[in-house]
Each structure stands twice: as C-alpha cells, then as structure tokens.
Short mmCIF file of C-alpha atoms in Angstrom, two decimals:
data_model
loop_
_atom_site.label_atom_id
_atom_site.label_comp_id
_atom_site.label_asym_id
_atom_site.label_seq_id
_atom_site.Cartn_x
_atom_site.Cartn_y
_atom_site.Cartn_z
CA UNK A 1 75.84 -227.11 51.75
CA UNK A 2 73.60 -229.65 49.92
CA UNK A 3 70.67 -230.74 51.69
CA UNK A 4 68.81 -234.20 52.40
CA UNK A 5 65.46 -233.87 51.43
CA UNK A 6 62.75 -236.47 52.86
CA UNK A 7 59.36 -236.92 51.25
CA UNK A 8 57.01 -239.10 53.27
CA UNK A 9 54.05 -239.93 50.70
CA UNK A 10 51.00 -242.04 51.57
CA UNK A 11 50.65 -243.95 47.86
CA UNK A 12 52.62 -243.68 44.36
CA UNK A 13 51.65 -240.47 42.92
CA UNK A 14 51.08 -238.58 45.64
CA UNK A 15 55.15 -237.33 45.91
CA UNK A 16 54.54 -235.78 42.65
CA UNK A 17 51.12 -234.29 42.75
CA UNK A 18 52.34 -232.52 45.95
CA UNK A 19 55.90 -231.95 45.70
CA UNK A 20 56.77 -232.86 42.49
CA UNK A 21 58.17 -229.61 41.42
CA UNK A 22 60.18 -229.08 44.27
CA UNK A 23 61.60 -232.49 43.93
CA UNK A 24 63.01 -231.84 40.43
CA UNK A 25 63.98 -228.32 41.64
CA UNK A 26 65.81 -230.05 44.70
CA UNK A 27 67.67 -232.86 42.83
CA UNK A 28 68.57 -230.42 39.89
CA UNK A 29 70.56 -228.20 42.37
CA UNK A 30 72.37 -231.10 43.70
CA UNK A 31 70.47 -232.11 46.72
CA UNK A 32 69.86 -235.73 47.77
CA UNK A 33 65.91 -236.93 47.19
CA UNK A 34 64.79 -239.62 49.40
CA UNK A 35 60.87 -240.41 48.63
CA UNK A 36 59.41 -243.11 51.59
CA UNK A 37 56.03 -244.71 49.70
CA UNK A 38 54.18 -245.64 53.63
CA UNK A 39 50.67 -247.55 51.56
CA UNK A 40 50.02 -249.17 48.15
CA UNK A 41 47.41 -250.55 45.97
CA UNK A 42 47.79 -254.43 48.00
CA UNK A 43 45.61 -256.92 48.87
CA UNK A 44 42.70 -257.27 50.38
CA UNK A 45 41.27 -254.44 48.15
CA UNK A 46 43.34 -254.86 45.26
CA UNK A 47 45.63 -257.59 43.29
CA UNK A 48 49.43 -257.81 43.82
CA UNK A 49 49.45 -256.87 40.31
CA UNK A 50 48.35 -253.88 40.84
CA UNK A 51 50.70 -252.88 43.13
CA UNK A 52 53.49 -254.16 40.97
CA UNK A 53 52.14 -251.57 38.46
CA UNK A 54 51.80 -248.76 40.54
CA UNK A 55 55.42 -249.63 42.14
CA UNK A 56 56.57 -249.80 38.81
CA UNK A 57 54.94 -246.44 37.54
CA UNK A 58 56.33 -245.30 41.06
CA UNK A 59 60.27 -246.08 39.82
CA UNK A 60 59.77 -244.59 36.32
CA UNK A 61 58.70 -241.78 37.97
CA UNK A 62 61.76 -241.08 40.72
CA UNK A 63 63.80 -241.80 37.71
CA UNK A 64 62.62 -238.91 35.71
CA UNK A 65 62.57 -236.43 38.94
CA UNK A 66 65.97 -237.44 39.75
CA UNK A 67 65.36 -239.37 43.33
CA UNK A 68 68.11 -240.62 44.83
CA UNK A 69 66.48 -243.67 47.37
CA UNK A 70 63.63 -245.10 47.87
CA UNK A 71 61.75 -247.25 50.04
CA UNK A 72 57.95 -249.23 50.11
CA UNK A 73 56.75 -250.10 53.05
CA UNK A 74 53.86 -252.08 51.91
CA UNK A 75 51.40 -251.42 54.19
CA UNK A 76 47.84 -252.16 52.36
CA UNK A 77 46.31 -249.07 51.34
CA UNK A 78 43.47 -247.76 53.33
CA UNK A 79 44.92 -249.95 56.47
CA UNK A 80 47.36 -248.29 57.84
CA UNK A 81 45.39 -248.01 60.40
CA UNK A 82 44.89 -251.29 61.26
CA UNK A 83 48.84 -251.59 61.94
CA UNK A 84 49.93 -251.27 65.49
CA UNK A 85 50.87 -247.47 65.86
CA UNK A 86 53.71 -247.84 67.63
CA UNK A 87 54.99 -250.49 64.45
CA UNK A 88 54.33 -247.52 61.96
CA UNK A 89 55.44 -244.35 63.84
CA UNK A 90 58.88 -247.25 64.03
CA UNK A 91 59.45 -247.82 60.53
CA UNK A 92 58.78 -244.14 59.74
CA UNK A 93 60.94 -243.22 62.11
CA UNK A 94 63.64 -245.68 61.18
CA UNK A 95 63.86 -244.01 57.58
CA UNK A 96 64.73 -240.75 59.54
CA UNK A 97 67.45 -241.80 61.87
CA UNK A 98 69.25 -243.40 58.81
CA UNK A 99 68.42 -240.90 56.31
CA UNK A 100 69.00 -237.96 58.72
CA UNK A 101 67.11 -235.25 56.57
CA UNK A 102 67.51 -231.63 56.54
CA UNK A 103 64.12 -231.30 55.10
CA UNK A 104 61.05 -232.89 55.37
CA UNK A 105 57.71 -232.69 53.24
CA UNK A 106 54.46 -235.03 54.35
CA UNK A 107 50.92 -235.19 53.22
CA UNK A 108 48.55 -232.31 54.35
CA UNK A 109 46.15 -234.81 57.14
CA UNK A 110 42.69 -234.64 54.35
CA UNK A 111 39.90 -236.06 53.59
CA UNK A 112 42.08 -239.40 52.95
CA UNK A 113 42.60 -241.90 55.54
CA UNK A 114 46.02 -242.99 55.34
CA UNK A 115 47.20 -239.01 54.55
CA UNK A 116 45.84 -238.33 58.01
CA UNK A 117 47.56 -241.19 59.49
CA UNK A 118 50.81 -240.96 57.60
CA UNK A 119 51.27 -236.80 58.84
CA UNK A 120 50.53 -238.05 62.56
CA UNK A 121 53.40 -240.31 62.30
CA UNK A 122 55.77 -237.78 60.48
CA UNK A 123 55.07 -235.49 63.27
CA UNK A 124 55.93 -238.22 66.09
CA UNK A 125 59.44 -238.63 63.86
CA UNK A 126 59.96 -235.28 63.45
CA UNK A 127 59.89 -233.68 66.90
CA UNK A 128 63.16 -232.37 67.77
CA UNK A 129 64.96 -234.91 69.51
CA UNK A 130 67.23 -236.90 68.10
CA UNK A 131 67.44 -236.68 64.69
CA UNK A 132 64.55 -234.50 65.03
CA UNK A 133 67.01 -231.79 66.07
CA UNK A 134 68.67 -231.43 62.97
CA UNK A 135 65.88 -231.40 60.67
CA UNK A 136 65.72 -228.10 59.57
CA UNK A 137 61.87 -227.68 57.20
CA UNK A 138 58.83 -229.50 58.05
CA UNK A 139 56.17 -228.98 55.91
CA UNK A 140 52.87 -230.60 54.24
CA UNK A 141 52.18 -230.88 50.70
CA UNK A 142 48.73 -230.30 48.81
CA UNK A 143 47.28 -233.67 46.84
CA UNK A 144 44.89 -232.78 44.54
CA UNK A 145 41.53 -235.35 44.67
CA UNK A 146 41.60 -235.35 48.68
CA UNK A 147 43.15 -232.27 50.28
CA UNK A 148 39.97 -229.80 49.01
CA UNK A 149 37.52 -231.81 49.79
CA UNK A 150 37.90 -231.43 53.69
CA UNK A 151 34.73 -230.04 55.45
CA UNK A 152 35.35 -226.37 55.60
CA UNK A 153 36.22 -225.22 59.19
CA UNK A 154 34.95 -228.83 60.82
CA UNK A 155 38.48 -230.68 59.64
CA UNK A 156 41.73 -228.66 58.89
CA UNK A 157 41.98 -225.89 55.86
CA UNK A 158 44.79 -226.02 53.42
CA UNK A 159 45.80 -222.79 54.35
CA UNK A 160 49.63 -222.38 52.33
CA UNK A 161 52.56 -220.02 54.23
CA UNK A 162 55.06 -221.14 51.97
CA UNK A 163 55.39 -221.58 48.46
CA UNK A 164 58.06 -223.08 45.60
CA UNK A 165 59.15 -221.60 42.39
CA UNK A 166 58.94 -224.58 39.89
CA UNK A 167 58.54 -222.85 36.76
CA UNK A 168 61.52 -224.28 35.49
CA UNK A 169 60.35 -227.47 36.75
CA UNK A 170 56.60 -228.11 35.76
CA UNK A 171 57.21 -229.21 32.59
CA UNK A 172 58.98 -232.43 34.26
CA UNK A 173 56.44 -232.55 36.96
CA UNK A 174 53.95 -232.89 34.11
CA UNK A 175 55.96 -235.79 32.32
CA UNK A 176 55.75 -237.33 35.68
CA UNK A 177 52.44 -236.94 35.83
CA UNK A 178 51.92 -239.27 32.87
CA UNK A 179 54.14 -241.94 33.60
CA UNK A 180 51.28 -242.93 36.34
CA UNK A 181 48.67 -244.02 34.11
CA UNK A 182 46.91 -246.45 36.58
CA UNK A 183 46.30 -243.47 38.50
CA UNK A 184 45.72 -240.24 36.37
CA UNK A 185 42.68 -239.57 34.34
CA UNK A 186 41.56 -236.23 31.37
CA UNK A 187 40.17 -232.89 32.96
CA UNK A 188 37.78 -232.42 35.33
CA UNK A 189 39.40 -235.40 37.01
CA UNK A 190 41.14 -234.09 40.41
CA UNK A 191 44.55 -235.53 38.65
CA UNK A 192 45.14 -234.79 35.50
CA UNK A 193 47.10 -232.27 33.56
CA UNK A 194 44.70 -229.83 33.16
CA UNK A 195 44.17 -229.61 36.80
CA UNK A 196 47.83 -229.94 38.10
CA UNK A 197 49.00 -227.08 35.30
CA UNK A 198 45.65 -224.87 37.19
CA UNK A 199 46.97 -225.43 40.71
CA UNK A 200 50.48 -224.08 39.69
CA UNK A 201 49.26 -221.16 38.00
CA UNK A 202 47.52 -220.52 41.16
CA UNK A 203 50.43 -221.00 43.87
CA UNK A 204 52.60 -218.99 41.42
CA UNK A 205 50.24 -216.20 40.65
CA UNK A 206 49.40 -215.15 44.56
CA UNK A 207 53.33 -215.36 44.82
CA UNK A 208 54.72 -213.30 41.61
CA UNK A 209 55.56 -217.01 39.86
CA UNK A 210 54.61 -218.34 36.94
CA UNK A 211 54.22 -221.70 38.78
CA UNK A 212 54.70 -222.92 41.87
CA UNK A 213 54.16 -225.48 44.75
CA UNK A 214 52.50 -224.39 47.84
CA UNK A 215 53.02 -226.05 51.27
CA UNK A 216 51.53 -225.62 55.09
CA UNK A 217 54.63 -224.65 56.97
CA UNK A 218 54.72 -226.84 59.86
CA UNK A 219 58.25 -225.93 61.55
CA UNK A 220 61.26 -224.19 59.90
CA UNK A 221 64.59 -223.02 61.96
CA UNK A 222 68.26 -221.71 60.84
#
C-alpha cells in the first residue's frame, strides 16, 4: 500500500536538512510527498524579495526530491507567534484533514522559535481523532543550526529512537542542499555540506548504515 507522507517544516530548508533523505527515499518507492512550509523570510524583518527567493529555492528543491504538493502559509518568520493560536493550529490542521497522511514528520521543538511553535501545533493536529486516527508515524526531525543548541537537560534533548537508511539517497539530499543558496554557507557553518554529510555518517554508523536520518519517535501504531 503506498503511503501519504506529511512534512510540516517551519522555513524553506528545513524539510531537507531534517528529512531530506527520507523524502527522496519515500517518493522513490512510490509514496506521495506533501511538504507544508508554516513561516518564511517576509516582512517586517525581511523584503518580499527575499521570500520570493527562498520560495523559489524552496520549489527547485521539492522538484529534485520528488514532492508531490505543496503549500506556504506565509506566516512571517519569527511571528508565528503573534498569530492567534487557534488560526494556526486551523490551517495546520486543515492540510491534514485534506491530505489525510499516513505519516507525519515535524520539527524537533529547539532552540528556534517558530520550530517550537510549529511541533505544538502538529501535535494538536495529530491527536487521534479524526483524521488523527489514521495517521499511522509521528515523528520529529533534527535541523542542524538550532536543534543542538538547546540547553542540556533545562529544554528537551534530541534524543533519536528511530532512524532512516538514506544511503542511496544522500547524494540527492546533498544536491538539495545546494539549490538553497540564500540559506547554506562552507564548513563549520551548522548547514553546509560538510556538516550535513557528518550528521549522516553519524545516524548511520550507531545504526549499521552508511547514512542515515534520525528522528524522535513521537507515536507509531500498525
């Protein structure tokens, strides 16, 4: 049976610093990608422009990972919480009762804002009821640049319980990678190549892979 698989990122390039790999790996099999981009680079803190860019980088980069939809929700970045909750947790949740995933990958809630904000309101539109009931996975996704830099055992540890074999995949996830030039930068920037190659030798090695994705297991059922 092929699967709908949901990815709830906070800004463009986040999807593919956390999931990337398992995107390819998910679309490649057959399985329909839906990426929902919640916050962007927008006014008051930057230009339309720059959104346009990122939006565009954003497309080139579902393209090449084989997403099926999309949506932008165009909430400023950095202010989603200034947005009524109730009005995000409802155009979250609206994605989910038409989409109807199977599978469900959001931001781990780190040291950024709007990744915090963005995994409360996947786990409001998650909970099994509904559409809820159906959803099969529920899991959060590493981004390199905020997740490690939490406050060790004050906020939450990325502590992983699952991991994905994309050694057949990082090579794409690395092409990826470069299409977002506004956003990327050389080594020991948090994302770049050097470190996103590092982080999958990592996952894969504690899990007998050559290179992998790792994920907090939030909820899984048969």
């Amino acid at each position: 049976m092929k699967k709908r698989l949901l990815v709830v990122a906070p800004h463009p390039d986040d999807e593919t610093l956390g999931a990337g790999g398992t995107i390819a790996k998910f679309s490649a099999q057959g399985d329909e990608v839906f990426v929902l981009m919640v916050s962007g680079h927008l006014p008051p803190l930057y230009s339309r422009e720059d959104y346009e860019i990122t939006v565009s980088e954003a497309h080139s980069a579902f393209d090449l990972l084989g997403v099926a939809k999309s949506e932008f929700l165009e909430i400023p970045a950095t202010m989603i919480g200034d947005q009524p909750l109730h009005e995000v947790n409802g155009r979250i949740s609206k994605i989910f009762n038409e989409f109807k995933p199977h599978i469900v990958f959001c931001p781990f809630p780190d040291r950024h804002i709007d990744h915090r904000l963005v995994f409360d309101s996947v786990m409001v539109a998650t909970r099994p009821v509904g559409v809820g009931k159906d959803i099969e996975i529920v899991a959060a996704f590493e981004t390199l640049s905020e997740t490690h830099w939490n406050a060790p055992h004050i906020e939450p540890n990325f502590t992983p319980n699952w991991v994905v074999d994309i050694t057949k995949h990082i090579d794409k996830k690395l092409d990826v990678l470069e299409l977002y030039e506004t956003e990327t930068d050389g080594f020991p920037f948090p994302r770049s190549r050097d470190a996103v190659i590092a982080l999958a030798r990592v996952r894969g090695a504690a899990s007998g892979f050559r290179a992998a994705e790792a994920y907090s297991l939030l909820r899984a059922r048969e």
